[in-house]
Amino acid sequence: MTAAGGRPRWRAPAPHAAATCGGARSLVGFSRMRAGRGARRAESRARATQLTCRGRHHGRATRVALAIRQHRRSPPSVWACQGVKMNEDPKVNLSGLPRDCIEAGTPENISAAVPSQGSVVESEPELVVNPWDIVLCSSGTLICCENAVVVLIIFHSPSLRAPMFLLIGSLALADLLAGLGLIINFVFAYLLQSEATKLVTIGLIVASFSASVCSLLAITVDRYLSLYYALTYHSERTVTFTYVMLVMLWGTSTCLGLLPVMGWNCLRDESTCSVVRPLTKNNAAILSISFLFMFALMLQLYIQICKIVMRHAHQIALQHHFLATSHYVTTRKGISTLALILGTFAACWMPFTLYSLIADYTYPSIYTYATLLPATYNSIINPVIYAFRNQEIQKALCLICCGCIPNTLSQRARSPSDV
Protein backbone atom coordinates (compact mmCIF):
# COMPACT_ATOMS: atom_id res chain seq x y z
CA MET A 1 0.00 0.00 0.00
CA THR A 2 1.39 3.53 -0.94
CA ALA A 3 0.89 6.92 0.65
CA ALA A 4 -0.65 9.96 -1.07
CA GLY A 5 2.76 11.29 -2.30
CA GLY A 6 3.73 8.01 -3.93
CA ARG A 7 6.19 7.04 -1.25
CA PRO A 8 5.55 3.61 0.26
CA ARG A 9 4.04 3.91 3.74
CA TRP A 10 5.57 1.76 6.45
CA ARG A 11 3.03 -0.12 8.63
CA ALA A 12 3.69 -1.81 12.00
CA PRO A 13 3.33 -5.57 12.04
CA ALA A 14 0.23 -7.23 13.55
CA PRO A 15 0.22 -7.21 17.36
CA HIS A 16 -0.80 -10.85 17.65
CA ALA A 17 2.71 -12.16 17.07
CA ALA A 18 5.05 -12.67 19.97
CA ALA A 19 7.85 -10.87 18.06
CA THR A 20 5.75 -7.69 17.89
CA CYS A 21 5.49 -7.40 21.69
CA GLY A 22 9.09 -8.45 22.19
CA GLY A 23 10.62 -6.36 19.39
CA ALA A 24 8.97 -3.04 20.12
CA ARG A 25 12.18 -1.63 21.62
CA SER A 26 14.27 -2.46 18.50
CA LEU A 27 11.62 -0.88 16.34
CA VAL A 28 11.96 2.39 18.27
CA GLY A 29 15.73 2.51 17.57
CA PHE A 30 15.21 1.78 13.92
CA SER A 31 12.62 4.52 13.54
CA ARG A 32 14.99 7.13 15.01
CA MET A 33 17.49 6.45 12.24
CA ARG A 34 14.98 7.45 9.63
CA ALA A 35 14.14 11.02 8.98
CA GLY A 36 11.07 12.68 7.83
CA ARG A 37 7.46 12.53 8.48
CA GLY A 38 7.05 8.78 7.97
CA ALA A 39 9.74 8.05 10.57
CA ARG A 40 7.96 10.07 13.25
CA ARG A 41 4.69 8.32 12.50
CA ALA A 42 6.40 4.93 12.71
CA GLU A 43 7.99 5.89 16.02
CA SER A 44 4.64 6.91 17.49
CA ARG A 45 3.03 3.71 16.29
CA ALA A 46 5.84 1.61 17.76
CA ARG A 47 5.44 3.28 21.13
CA ALA A 48 1.69 2.65 21.01
CA THR A 49 2.33 -0.98 20.14
CA GLN A 50 4.77 -1.31 23.06
CA LEU A 51 2.26 0.17 25.52
CA THR A 52 -0.47 -2.08 24.17
CA CYS A 53 1.68 -5.18 24.65
CA ARG A 54 2.60 -4.18 28.18
CA GLY A 55 -1.07 -3.65 29.01
CA ARG A 56 -1.98 -7.03 27.58
CA HIS A 57 0.73 -8.77 29.59
CA HIS A 58 -0.39 -7.01 32.77
CA GLY A 59 -4.09 -7.68 32.17
CA ARG A 60 -3.48 -11.35 31.39
CA ALA A 61 -1.49 -11.88 34.58
CA THR A 62 -4.18 -10.13 36.64
CA ARG A 63 -7.01 -12.15 35.12
CA VAL A 64 -5.14 -15.43 35.62
CA ALA A 65 -4.50 -14.65 39.29
CA LEU A 66 -8.15 -13.70 39.89
CA ALA A 67 -9.39 -16.81 38.09
CA ILE A 68 -7.18 -19.10 40.20
CA ARG A 69 -8.34 -17.37 43.39
CA GLN A 70 -12.01 -17.69 42.45
CA HIS A 71 -11.55 -21.34 41.51
CA ARG A 72 -9.98 -22.19 44.86
CA ARG A 73 -12.78 -20.45 46.76
CA SER A 74 -15.52 -22.10 44.72
CA PRO A 75 -17.40 -25.12 46.22
CA PRO A 76 -16.89 -28.62 44.81
CA SER A 77 -20.15 -28.34 42.88
CA VAL A 78 -18.64 -25.52 40.75
CA TRP A 79 -15.56 -27.66 40.12
CA ALA A 80 -17.74 -30.50 38.94
CA CYS A 81 -19.64 -28.16 36.65
CA GLN A 82 -16.35 -26.93 35.17
CA GLY A 83 -15.19 -30.49 34.53
CA VAL A 84 -12.29 -30.34 37.01
CA LYS A 85 -11.50 -33.19 39.36
CA MET A 86 -11.07 -32.31 43.00
CA ASN A 87 -7.64 -33.91 43.24
CA GLU A 88 -6.22 -32.22 40.12
CA ASP A 89 -5.03 -28.68 39.42
CA PRO A 90 -7.31 -26.89 36.97
CA LYS A 91 -6.06 -25.67 33.63
CA VAL A 92 -6.75 -21.98 33.75
CA ASN A 93 -6.66 -19.62 30.79
CA LEU A 94 -7.35 -15.91 30.48
CA SER A 95 -10.93 -16.16 31.67
CA GLY A 96 -10.06 -18.37 34.68
CA LEU A 97 -12.15 -21.32 33.48
CA PRO A 98 -11.20 -24.70 32.00
CA ARG A 99 -10.98 -24.69 28.24
CA ASP A 100 -13.72 -27.30 27.86
CA CYS A 101 -16.25 -25.09 29.57
CA ILE A 102 -15.26 -22.06 27.49
CA GLU A 103 -15.57 -23.90 24.22
CA ALA A 104 -18.93 -25.40 25.20
CA GLY A 105 -20.70 -22.23 26.22
CA THR A 106 -21.15 -18.55 25.57
CA PRO A 107 -19.39 -15.83 27.58
CA GLU A 108 -22.61 -15.15 29.48
CA ASN A 109 -22.85 -18.77 30.56
CA ILE A 110 -19.17 -18.82 31.52
CA SER A 111 -19.53 -15.77 33.73
CA ALA A 112 -22.62 -17.32 35.36
CA ALA A 113 -20.80 -20.62 35.97
CA VAL A 114 -18.26 -18.94 38.30
CA PRO A 115 -20.24 -17.31 41.14
CA SER A 116 -18.80 -14.50 43.13
CA GLN A 117 -17.44 -15.02 46.61
CA GLY A 118 -20.49 -13.54 48.28
CA SER A 119 -22.97 -15.74 46.38
CA VAL A 120 -21.37 -19.08 47.28
CA VAL A 121 -23.60 -20.94 49.76
CA GLU A 122 -22.58 -24.29 51.16
CA SER A 123 -25.36 -26.84 50.83
CA GLU A 124 -26.42 -28.64 54.00
CA PRO A 125 -26.29 -32.48 54.07
CA GLU A 126 -29.59 -34.16 53.31
CA LEU A 127 -31.38 -35.98 56.15
CA VAL A 128 -31.70 -39.64 55.19
CA VAL A 129 -34.17 -41.64 57.30
CA ASN A 130 -33.72 -45.38 57.72
CA PRO A 131 -36.95 -47.24 56.78
CA TRP A 132 -36.38 -49.68 59.66
CA ASP A 133 -36.41 -46.78 62.11
CA ILE A 134 -39.72 -45.64 60.66
CA VAL A 135 -41.18 -49.13 61.19
CA LEU A 136 -39.90 -49.22 64.78
CA CYS A 137 -41.37 -45.78 65.45
CA SER A 138 -44.72 -46.91 64.01
CA SER A 139 -44.64 -50.00 66.22
CA GLY A 140 -43.91 -47.79 69.23
CA THR A 141 -46.92 -45.60 68.42
CA LEU A 142 -49.23 -48.63 68.20
CA ILE A 143 -47.79 -50.01 71.45
CA CYS A 144 -48.46 -46.74 73.25
CA CYS A 145 -52.05 -46.53 72.04
CA GLU A 146 -52.96 -50.11 73.01
CA ASN A 147 -51.34 -50.16 76.43
CA ALA A 148 -52.52 -46.66 77.32
CA VAL A 149 -56.09 -47.97 77.01
CA VAL A 150 -55.31 -50.84 79.39
CA VAL A 151 -53.65 -48.55 81.94
CA LEU A 152 -56.60 -46.14 81.85
CA ILE A 153 -59.12 -48.96 82.30
CA ILE A 154 -57.33 -50.39 85.35
CA PHE A 155 -56.73 -46.95 86.85
CA HIS A 156 -60.32 -45.79 86.24
CA SER A 157 -62.05 -48.93 87.59
CA PRO A 158 -61.92 -49.34 91.40
CA SER A 159 -63.04 -52.96 91.06
CA LEU A 160 -59.81 -53.90 89.27
CA ARG A 161 -57.55 -53.86 92.31
CA ALA A 162 -56.91 -57.59 92.70
CA PRO A 163 -53.29 -58.83 92.50
CA MET A 164 -53.86 -60.22 89.03
CA PHE A 165 -55.00 -56.83 87.68
CA LEU A 166 -52.10 -55.03 89.37
CA LEU A 167 -49.70 -57.30 87.50
CA ILE A 168 -51.57 -56.79 84.23
CA GLY A 169 -51.37 -53.05 84.84
CA SER A 170 -47.63 -53.37 85.46
CA LEU A 171 -47.24 -55.21 82.17
CA ALA A 172 -49.25 -52.55 80.31
CA LEU A 173 -47.23 -49.74 81.91
CA ALA A 174 -43.93 -51.39 80.98
CA ASP A 175 -45.05 -51.88 77.38
CA LEU A 176 -46.29 -48.28 77.28
CA LEU A 177 -42.85 -47.04 78.35
CA ALA A 178 -41.23 -49.35 75.78
CA GLY A 179 -43.32 -47.84 72.98
CA LEU A 180 -42.54 -44.36 74.24
CA GLY A 181 -38.83 -45.24 74.24
CA LEU A 182 -39.00 -46.32 70.60
CA ILE A 183 -40.61 -43.02 69.63
CA ILE A 184 -38.10 -40.96 71.62
CA ASN A 185 -35.24 -42.95 70.08
CA PHE A 186 -36.46 -42.05 66.59
CA VAL A 187 -36.80 -38.36 67.45
CA PHE A 188 -33.41 -38.10 69.16
CA ALA A 189 -31.63 -40.08 66.42
CA TYR A 190 -32.58 -37.58 63.71
CA LEU A 191 -33.21 -34.30 65.52
CA LEU A 192 -31.09 -34.23 68.68
CA GLN A 193 -27.97 -36.33 68.29
CA SER A 194 -25.70 -36.51 71.33
CA GLU A 195 -24.13 -39.11 73.59
CA ALA A 196 -26.36 -38.17 76.53
CA THR A 197 -29.58 -38.68 74.56
CA LYS A 198 -28.34 -42.04 73.25
CA LEU A 199 -27.61 -43.27 76.77
CA VAL A 200 -30.92 -42.04 78.19
CA THR A 201 -32.91 -43.55 75.32
CA ILE A 202 -31.22 -46.94 75.44
CA GLY A 203 -31.57 -46.96 79.22
CA LEU A 204 -35.32 -46.33 78.96
CA ILE A 205 -35.76 -49.06 76.32
CA VAL A 206 -33.74 -51.62 78.30
CA ALA A 207 -35.56 -50.85 81.55
CA SER A 208 -39.04 -50.94 79.98
CA PHE A 209 -38.55 -54.17 78.03
CA SER A 210 -36.95 -55.80 81.07
CA ALA A 211 -39.95 -54.75 83.18
CA SER A 212 -42.26 -56.17 80.50
CA VAL A 213 -40.58 -59.59 80.52
CA CYS A 214 -40.41 -59.61 84.34
CA SER A 215 -44.12 -58.72 84.50
CA LEU A 216 -44.90 -61.69 82.28
CA LEU A 217 -43.00 -63.90 84.69
CA ALA A 218 -44.84 -62.36 87.65
CA ILE A 219 -48.21 -63.00 85.96
CA THR A 220 -47.20 -66.62 85.43
CA VAL A 221 -46.26 -66.97 89.11
CA ASP A 222 -49.55 -65.37 90.15
CA ARG A 223 -51.56 -67.75 87.96
CA TYR A 224 -49.73 -70.72 89.38
CA LEU A 225 -50.40 -69.56 92.97
CA SER A 226 -54.07 -68.88 92.20
CA LEU A 227 -54.50 -72.51 91.11
CA TYR A 228 -52.16 -74.26 93.50
CA TYR A 229 -53.35 -72.31 96.58
CA ALA A 230 -56.93 -71.77 95.46
CA LEU A 231 -58.38 -71.58 98.99
CA THR A 232 -55.89 -69.05 100.44
CA TYR A 233 -55.13 -67.06 97.30
CA HIS A 234 -57.35 -64.07 98.18
CA SER A 235 -55.75 -63.50 101.58
CA GLU A 236 -53.66 -60.52 102.65
CA ARG A 237 -50.51 -62.56 102.24
CA THR A 238 -51.10 -62.81 98.51
CA VAL A 239 -51.54 -59.04 98.18
CA THR A 240 -48.33 -58.41 100.09
CA PHE A 241 -46.47 -60.93 97.96
CA THR A 242 -47.76 -59.20 94.82
CA TYR A 243 -46.47 -55.81 95.95
CA VAL A 244 -43.10 -57.37 96.78
CA MET A 245 -42.90 -58.85 93.28
CA LEU A 246 -43.76 -55.47 91.74
CA VAL A 247 -41.08 -53.67 93.74
CA MET A 248 -38.47 -56.30 92.89
CA LEU A 249 -39.20 -56.42 89.17
CA TRP A 250 -39.26 -52.65 88.72
CA GLY A 251 -36.16 -52.22 90.87
CA THR A 252 -34.25 -54.82 88.88
CA SER A 253 -35.40 -53.35 85.57
CA THR A 254 -34.40 -49.85 86.66
CA CYS A 255 -30.93 -51.04 87.62
CA LEU A 256 -30.50 -52.74 84.24
CA GLY A 257 -31.56 -49.54 82.49
CA LEU A 258 -29.13 -47.42 84.53
CA LEU A 259 -26.09 -49.53 83.65
CA PRO A 260 -25.44 -47.80 80.27
CA VAL A 261 -26.05 -44.37 81.79
CA MET A 262 -23.67 -44.99 84.71
CA GLY A 263 -20.77 -45.85 82.40
CA TRP A 264 -21.22 -49.43 81.23
CA ASN A 265 -21.35 -48.56 77.53
CA CYS A 266 -19.14 -48.74 74.45
CA LEU A 267 -18.99 -45.07 73.49
CA ARG A 268 -15.27 -44.90 74.36
CA ASP A 269 -14.32 -48.33 72.98
CA GLU A 270 -16.25 -49.36 69.90
CA SER A 271 -14.65 -52.82 69.83
CA THR A 272 -16.75 -53.81 72.88
CA CYS A 273 -20.09 -52.84 71.30
CA SER A 274 -22.91 -55.33 70.88
CA VAL A 275 -25.51 -55.43 68.14
CA VAL A 276 -27.31 -52.58 69.91
CA ARG A 277 -25.05 -49.59 70.32
CA PRO A 278 -24.09 -48.31 72.93
CA LEU A 279 -24.71 -51.52 74.89
CA THR A 280 -21.57 -53.55 75.48
CA LYS A 281 -21.24 -57.17 74.48
CA ASN A 282 -21.20 -58.28 78.13
CA ASN A 283 -24.33 -56.25 78.93
CA ALA A 284 -26.22 -57.78 76.02
CA ALA A 285 -25.05 -61.26 77.04
CA ILE A 286 -26.34 -60.76 80.60
CA LEU A 287 -29.72 -59.61 79.30
CA SER A 288 -29.96 -62.55 76.89
CA ILE A 289 -29.03 -65.14 79.51
CA SER A 290 -31.50 -63.62 81.96
CA PHE A 291 -34.22 -63.86 79.35
CA LEU A 292 -33.44 -67.51 78.66
CA PHE A 293 -33.56 -68.24 82.39
CA MET A 294 -36.94 -66.51 82.80
CA PHE A 295 -38.31 -68.29 79.74
CA ALA A 296 -37.27 -71.67 81.17
CA LEU A 297 -38.92 -70.76 84.49
CA MET A 298 -42.13 -69.68 82.75
CA LEU A 299 -42.16 -72.90 80.74
CA GLN A 300 -41.85 -74.98 83.90
CA LEU A 301 -44.59 -73.01 85.68
CA TYR A 302 -46.99 -73.28 82.74
CA ILE A 303 -46.42 -77.02 82.58
CA GLN A 304 -47.41 -77.22 86.24
CA ILE A 305 -50.41 -74.96 85.56
CA CYS A 306 -51.50 -77.24 82.75
CA LYS A 307 -51.33 -80.27 85.03
CA ILE A 308 -53.40 -78.50 87.71
CA VAL A 309 -56.00 -77.42 85.16
CA MET A 310 -56.34 -80.94 83.84
CA ARG A 311 -56.75 -82.30 87.36
CA HIS A 312 -59.38 -79.70 88.26
CA ALA A 313 -61.28 -80.35 85.05
CA HIS A 314 -61.24 -84.07 85.75
CA GLN A 315 -62.63 -83.55 89.26
CA ILE A 316 -65.40 -81.25 88.01
CA ALA A 317 -66.33 -83.73 85.30
CA LEU A 318 -66.57 -86.56 87.83
CA GLN A 319 -68.88 -84.53 90.01
CA HIS A 320 -71.25 -83.75 87.11
CA HIS A 321 -71.00 -87.22 85.51
CA PHE A 322 -69.92 -86.12 82.01
CA LEU A 323 -66.27 -87.01 82.00
CA ALA A 324 -65.64 -87.77 78.33
CA THR A 325 -66.74 -84.58 76.60
CA SER A 326 -66.22 -81.84 79.20
CA HIS A 327 -62.81 -83.02 80.35
CA TYR A 328 -61.51 -83.24 76.79
CA VAL A 329 -62.81 -79.79 75.78
CA THR A 330 -61.53 -78.05 78.90
CA THR A 331 -58.12 -79.69 78.68
CA ARG A 332 -57.74 -78.84 75.02
CA LYS A 333 -58.71 -75.21 75.63
CA GLY A 334 -56.27 -74.87 78.50
CA ILE A 335 -53.40 -76.36 76.51
CA SER A 336 -54.22 -74.14 73.53
CA THR A 337 -54.16 -71.04 75.74
CA LEU A 338 -50.81 -71.96 77.28
CA ALA A 339 -49.35 -72.80 73.87
CA LEU A 340 -50.51 -69.41 72.56
CA ILE A 341 -48.90 -67.55 75.48
CA LEU A 342 -45.57 -69.38 75.43
CA GLY A 343 -45.41 -69.67 71.63
CA THR A 344 -45.98 -65.96 71.12
CA PHE A 345 -43.45 -65.05 73.79
CA ALA A 346 -40.78 -67.36 72.36
CA ALA A 347 -41.41 -66.42 68.73
CA CYS A 348 -41.08 -62.72 69.52
CA TRP A 349 -38.05 -62.69 71.81
CA MET A 350 -36.02 -65.80 70.98
CA PRO A 351 -34.54 -64.60 67.62
CA PHE A 352 -33.17 -61.37 69.08
CA THR A 353 -31.92 -63.12 72.22
CA LEU A 354 -29.92 -65.73 70.33
CA TYR A 355 -28.64 -63.18 67.83
CA SER A 356 -27.39 -60.94 70.66
CA LEU A 357 -25.37 -63.84 72.05
CA ILE A 358 -23.57 -64.76 68.84
CA ALA A 359 -23.25 -61.41 67.04
CA ASP A 360 -21.50 -58.10 67.68
CA TYR A 361 -21.24 -54.64 66.15
CA THR A 362 -19.44 -55.92 63.03
CA TYR A 363 -22.55 -57.75 61.79
CA PRO A 364 -24.86 -55.96 59.30
CA SER A 365 -27.44 -53.78 61.00
CA ILE A 366 -30.26 -55.26 58.93
CA TYR A 367 -30.03 -58.45 61.01
CA THR A 368 -30.42 -56.44 64.20
CA TYR A 369 -33.51 -54.69 62.87
CA ALA A 370 -34.98 -57.95 61.55
CA THR A 371 -34.68 -59.65 64.96
CA LEU A 372 -35.54 -56.63 67.12
CA LEU A 373 -38.78 -55.82 65.30
CA PRO A 374 -40.56 -59.08 66.33
CA ALA A 375 -39.55 -58.37 69.94
CA THR A 376 -41.48 -55.11 69.78
CA TYR A 377 -44.49 -56.98 68.42
CA ASN A 378 -44.69 -58.85 71.71
CA SER A 379 -45.68 -55.59 73.39
CA ILE A 380 -48.44 -55.21 70.80
CA ILE A 381 -49.79 -58.72 71.42
CA ASN A 382 -49.59 -58.63 75.24
CA PRO A 383 -52.72 -56.45 75.75
CA VAL A 384 -54.72 -58.81 73.54
CA ILE A 385 -53.63 -61.94 75.41
CA TYR A 386 -53.56 -60.74 79.00
CA ALA A 387 -55.98 -57.78 79.15
CA PHE A 388 -58.66 -57.77 76.46
CA ARG A 389 -59.36 -61.50 76.89
CA ASN A 390 -60.10 -61.00 80.58
CA GLN A 391 -63.80 -60.89 81.42
CA GLU A 392 -63.53 -58.21 84.10
CA ILE A 393 -61.53 -55.88 81.87
CA GLN A 394 -64.05 -56.42 79.07
CA LYS A 395 -66.84 -55.37 81.41
CA ALA A 396 -64.94 -52.28 82.54
CA LEU A 397 -64.20 -51.34 78.94
CA CYS A 398 -67.88 -51.66 77.98
CA LEU A 399 -68.89 -49.51 80.96
CA ILE A 400 -66.44 -46.79 79.95
CA CYS A 401 -67.35 -46.84 76.27
CA CYS A 402 -71.12 -47.37 76.24
CA GLY A 403 -72.16 -47.33 79.91
CA CYS A 404 -73.60 -50.86 79.89
CA ILE A 405 -72.53 -54.48 80.17
CA PRO A 406 -73.60 -56.92 77.44
CA ASN A 407 -75.58 -59.95 78.53
CA THR A 408 -73.00 -62.29 77.05
CA LEU A 409 -70.39 -60.98 79.48
CA SER A 410 -72.63 -60.86 82.54
CA GLN A 411 -73.83 -64.47 82.12
CA ARG A 412 -70.44 -65.98 81.30
CA ALA A 413 -68.86 -68.20 83.97
CA ARG A 414 -65.11 -68.60 84.43
CA SER A 415 -63.84 -72.09 83.61
CA PRO A 416 -60.62 -73.77 84.75
CA SER A 417 -59.16 -73.30 81.31
CA ASP A 418 -59.22 -69.49 81.62
CA VAL A 419 -55.59 -69.23 82.61
Short mmCIF file of N, CA, C and O in Angstrom, two decimals, residues 139-188:
data_model
loop_
_atom_site.label_atom_id
_atom_site.label_comp_id
_atom_site.label_asym_id
_atom_site.label_seq_id
_atom_site.Cartn_x
_atom_site.Cartn_y
_atom_site.Cartn_z
N SER A 139 -44.31 -48.98 65.23
CA SER A 139 -44.64 -50.00 66.22
C SER A 139 -44.76 -49.39 67.61
O SER A 139 -45.65 -49.74 68.39
N GLY A 140 -43.84 -48.46 67.93
CA GLY A 140 -43.91 -47.79 69.23
C GLY A 140 -45.19 -46.99 69.40
O GLY A 140 -45.77 -46.96 70.49
N THR A 141 -45.66 -46.35 68.33
CA THR A 141 -46.92 -45.60 68.42
C THR A 141 -48.10 -46.52 68.68
O THR A 141 -48.97 -46.23 69.52
N LEU A 142 -48.15 -47.67 67.98
CA LEU A 142 -49.23 -48.63 68.20
C LEU A 142 -49.16 -49.22 69.61
O LEU A 142 -50.20 -49.42 70.26
N ILE A 143 -47.96 -49.48 70.09
CA ILE A 143 -47.79 -50.01 71.45
C ILE A 143 -48.32 -49.02 72.48
O ILE A 143 -49.02 -49.40 73.43
N CYS A 144 -47.99 -47.77 72.31
CA CYS A 144 -48.46 -46.74 73.25
C CYS A 144 -49.98 -46.64 73.26
O CYS A 144 -50.59 -46.53 74.33
N CYS A 145 -50.59 -46.67 72.10
CA CYS A 145 -52.05 -46.53 72.04
C CYS A 145 -52.75 -47.71 72.73
O CYS A 145 -53.69 -47.51 73.52
N GLU A 146 -52.31 -48.92 72.43
CA GLU A 146 -52.96 -50.11 73.01
C GLU A 146 -52.81 -50.14 74.52
O GLU A 146 -53.79 -50.31 75.27
N ASN A 147 -51.59 -50.00 75.00
CA ASN A 147 -51.34 -50.16 76.43
C ASN A 147 -51.83 -48.97 77.23
O ASN A 147 -52.12 -49.12 78.42
N ALA A 148 -51.94 -47.80 76.61
CA ALA A 148 -52.52 -46.66 77.32
C ALA A 148 -53.99 -46.93 77.64
O ALA A 148 -54.48 -46.53 78.72
N VAL A 149 -54.69 -47.62 76.74
CA VAL A 149 -56.09 -47.97 77.01
C VAL A 149 -56.18 -48.91 78.21
O VAL A 149 -57.04 -48.74 79.10
N VAL A 150 -55.29 -49.90 78.27
CA VAL A 150 -55.31 -50.84 79.39
C VAL A 150 -55.00 -50.15 80.71
O VAL A 150 -55.67 -50.38 81.74
N VAL A 151 -54.01 -49.28 80.71
CA VAL A 151 -53.65 -48.55 81.94
C VAL A 151 -54.80 -47.68 82.41
O VAL A 151 -55.11 -47.61 83.61
N LEU A 152 -55.47 -47.01 81.47
CA LEU A 152 -56.60 -46.14 81.85
C LEU A 152 -57.76 -46.96 82.40
O LEU A 152 -58.44 -46.53 83.34
N ILE A 153 -58.02 -48.12 81.81
CA ILE A 153 -59.12 -48.96 82.30
C ILE A 153 -58.86 -49.40 83.74
O ILE A 153 -59.73 -49.31 84.62
N ILE A 154 -57.65 -49.90 84.00
CA ILE A 154 -57.33 -50.39 85.35
C ILE A 154 -57.29 -49.24 86.35
O ILE A 154 -57.74 -49.37 87.50
N PHE A 155 -56.79 -48.10 85.94
CA PHE A 155 -56.73 -46.95 86.85
C PHE A 155 -58.12 -46.36 87.11
O PHE A 155 -58.40 -45.88 88.21
N HIS A 156 -59.00 -46.42 86.10
CA HIS A 156 -60.32 -45.79 86.24
C HIS A 156 -61.30 -46.68 86.98
O HIS A 156 -62.28 -46.18 87.57
N SER A 157 -61.08 -48.00 86.99
CA SER A 157 -62.05 -48.93 87.59
C SER A 157 -61.59 -49.34 88.98
O SER A 157 -60.57 -50.03 89.12
N PRO A 158 -62.31 -48.94 90.04
CA PRO A 158 -61.92 -49.34 91.40
C PRO A 158 -62.04 -50.84 91.65
O PRO A 158 -61.39 -51.37 92.56
N SER A 159 -62.86 -51.53 90.85
CA SER A 159 -63.04 -52.96 91.06
C SER A 159 -61.83 -53.78 90.60
O SER A 159 -61.68 -54.94 90.99
N LEU A 160 -60.98 -53.18 89.79
CA LEU A 160 -59.81 -53.90 89.27
C LEU A 160 -58.59 -53.60 90.14
O LEU A 160 -57.62 -52.97 89.69
N ARG A 161 -58.66 -54.06 91.38
CA ARG A 161 -57.55 -53.86 92.31
C ARG A 161 -57.01 -55.18 92.86
O ARG A 161 -56.22 -55.19 93.80
N ALA A 162 -57.41 -56.28 92.28
CA ALA A 162 -56.91 -57.59 92.70
C ALA A 162 -55.46 -57.73 92.26
O ALA A 162 -54.98 -57.02 91.37
N PRO A 163 -54.70 -58.64 92.89
CA PRO A 163 -53.29 -58.83 92.50
C PRO A 163 -53.10 -59.12 91.02
O PRO A 163 -52.14 -58.63 90.41
N MET A 164 -54.01 -59.90 90.44
CA MET A 164 -53.86 -60.22 89.03
C MET A 164 -53.93 -58.97 88.16
O MET A 164 -53.14 -58.79 87.22
N PHE A 165 -54.84 -58.04 88.48
CA PHE A 165 -55.00 -56.83 87.68
C PHE A 165 -53.85 -55.85 87.93
O PHE A 165 -53.49 -55.08 87.03
N LEU A 166 -53.28 -55.86 89.12
CA LEU A 166 -52.10 -55.03 89.37
C LEU A 166 -50.93 -55.48 88.50
O LEU A 166 -50.19 -54.65 87.96
N LEU A 167 -50.78 -56.78 88.34
CA LEU A 167 -49.70 -57.30 87.50
C LEU A 167 -49.97 -57.03 86.02
O LEU A 167 -49.05 -56.72 85.26
N ILE A 168 -51.23 -57.14 85.62
CA ILE A 168 -51.57 -56.79 84.23
C ILE A 168 -51.33 -55.31 83.98
O ILE A 168 -50.83 -54.90 82.91
N GLY A 169 -51.66 -54.48 84.97
CA GLY A 169 -51.37 -53.05 84.84
C GLY A 169 -49.88 -52.77 84.77
O GLY A 169 -49.43 -51.88 84.03
N SER A 170 -49.08 -53.53 85.54
CA SER A 170 -47.63 -53.37 85.46
C SER A 170 -47.10 -53.75 84.08
O SER A 170 -46.22 -53.06 83.53
N LEU A 171 -47.64 -54.81 83.51
CA LEU A 171 -47.24 -55.21 82.17
C LEU A 171 -47.61 -54.14 81.14
O LEU A 171 -46.80 -53.79 80.26
N ALA A 172 -48.82 -53.59 81.26
CA ALA A 172 -49.25 -52.55 80.31
C ALA A 172 -48.41 -51.29 80.46
O ALA A 172 -48.05 -50.65 79.47
N LEU A 173 -48.06 -50.92 81.70
CA LEU A 173 -47.23 -49.74 81.91
C LEU A 173 -45.83 -49.93 81.35
O LEU A 173 -45.25 -49.01 80.73
N ALA A 174 -45.26 -51.13 81.53
CA ALA A 174 -43.93 -51.39 80.98
C ALA A 174 -43.94 -51.34 79.45
O ALA A 174 -43.04 -50.76 78.83
N ASP A 175 -44.95 -51.94 78.84
CA ASP A 175 -45.05 -51.88 77.38
C ASP A 175 -45.31 -50.46 76.88
O ASP A 175 -44.82 -50.06 75.81
N LEU A 176 -46.07 -49.68 77.65
CA LEU A 176 -46.29 -48.28 77.28
C LEU A 176 -44.98 -47.51 77.28
O LEU A 176 -44.70 -46.72 76.35
N LEU A 177 -44.15 -47.71 78.30
CA LEU A 177 -42.85 -47.04 78.35
C LEU A 177 -41.93 -47.54 77.23
O LEU A 177 -41.12 -46.76 76.69
N ALA A 178 -42.04 -48.82 76.88
CA ALA A 178 -41.23 -49.35 75.78
C ALA A 178 -41.60 -48.68 74.45
O ALA A 178 -40.73 -48.28 73.67
N GLY A 179 -42.90 -48.54 74.20
CA GLY A 179 -43.32 -47.84 72.98
C GLY A 179 -42.91 -46.39 72.98
O GLY A 179 -42.47 -45.85 71.95
N LEU A 180 -42.99 -45.75 74.14
CA LEU A 180 -42.54 -44.36 74.24
C LEU A 180 -41.04 -44.25 74.00
O LEU A 180 -40.56 -43.29 73.37
N GLY A 181 -40.27 -45.24 74.49
CA GLY A 181 -38.83 -45.24 74.24
C GLY A 181 -38.49 -45.38 72.77
O GLY A 181 -37.54 -44.76 72.29
N LEU A 182 -39.25 -46.19 72.03
CA LEU A 182 -39.00 -46.32 70.60
C LEU A 182 -39.27 -45.01 69.86
O LEU A 182 -38.53 -44.64 68.95
N ILE A 183 -40.31 -44.30 70.26
CA ILE A 183 -40.61 -43.02 69.63
C ILE A 183 -39.54 -41.99 69.95
O ILE A 183 -39.06 -41.25 69.07
N ILE A 184 -39.13 -41.91 71.21
CA ILE A 184 -38.10 -40.96 71.62
C ILE A 184 -36.77 -41.28 70.93
O ILE A 184 -36.03 -40.38 70.52
N ASN A 185 -36.47 -42.56 70.77
CA ASN A 185 -35.24 -42.95 70.08
C ASN A 185 -35.24 -42.45 68.64
O ASN A 185 -34.21 -41.99 68.13
N PHE A 186 -36.37 -42.53 67.98
CA PHE A 186 -36.46 -42.05 66.59
C PHE A 186 -36.28 -40.53 66.53
O PHE A 186 -35.56 -40.01 65.67
N VAL A 187 -36.90 -39.82 67.46
CA VAL A 187 -36.80 -38.36 67.45
C VAL A 187 -35.37 -37.91 67.76
O VAL A 187 -34.81 -37.04 67.08
N PHE A 188 -34.76 -38.50 68.78
CA PHE A 188 -33.41 -38.10 69.16
C PHE A 188 -32.38 -38.50 68.11
O PHE A 188 -31.38 -37.81 67.94
#
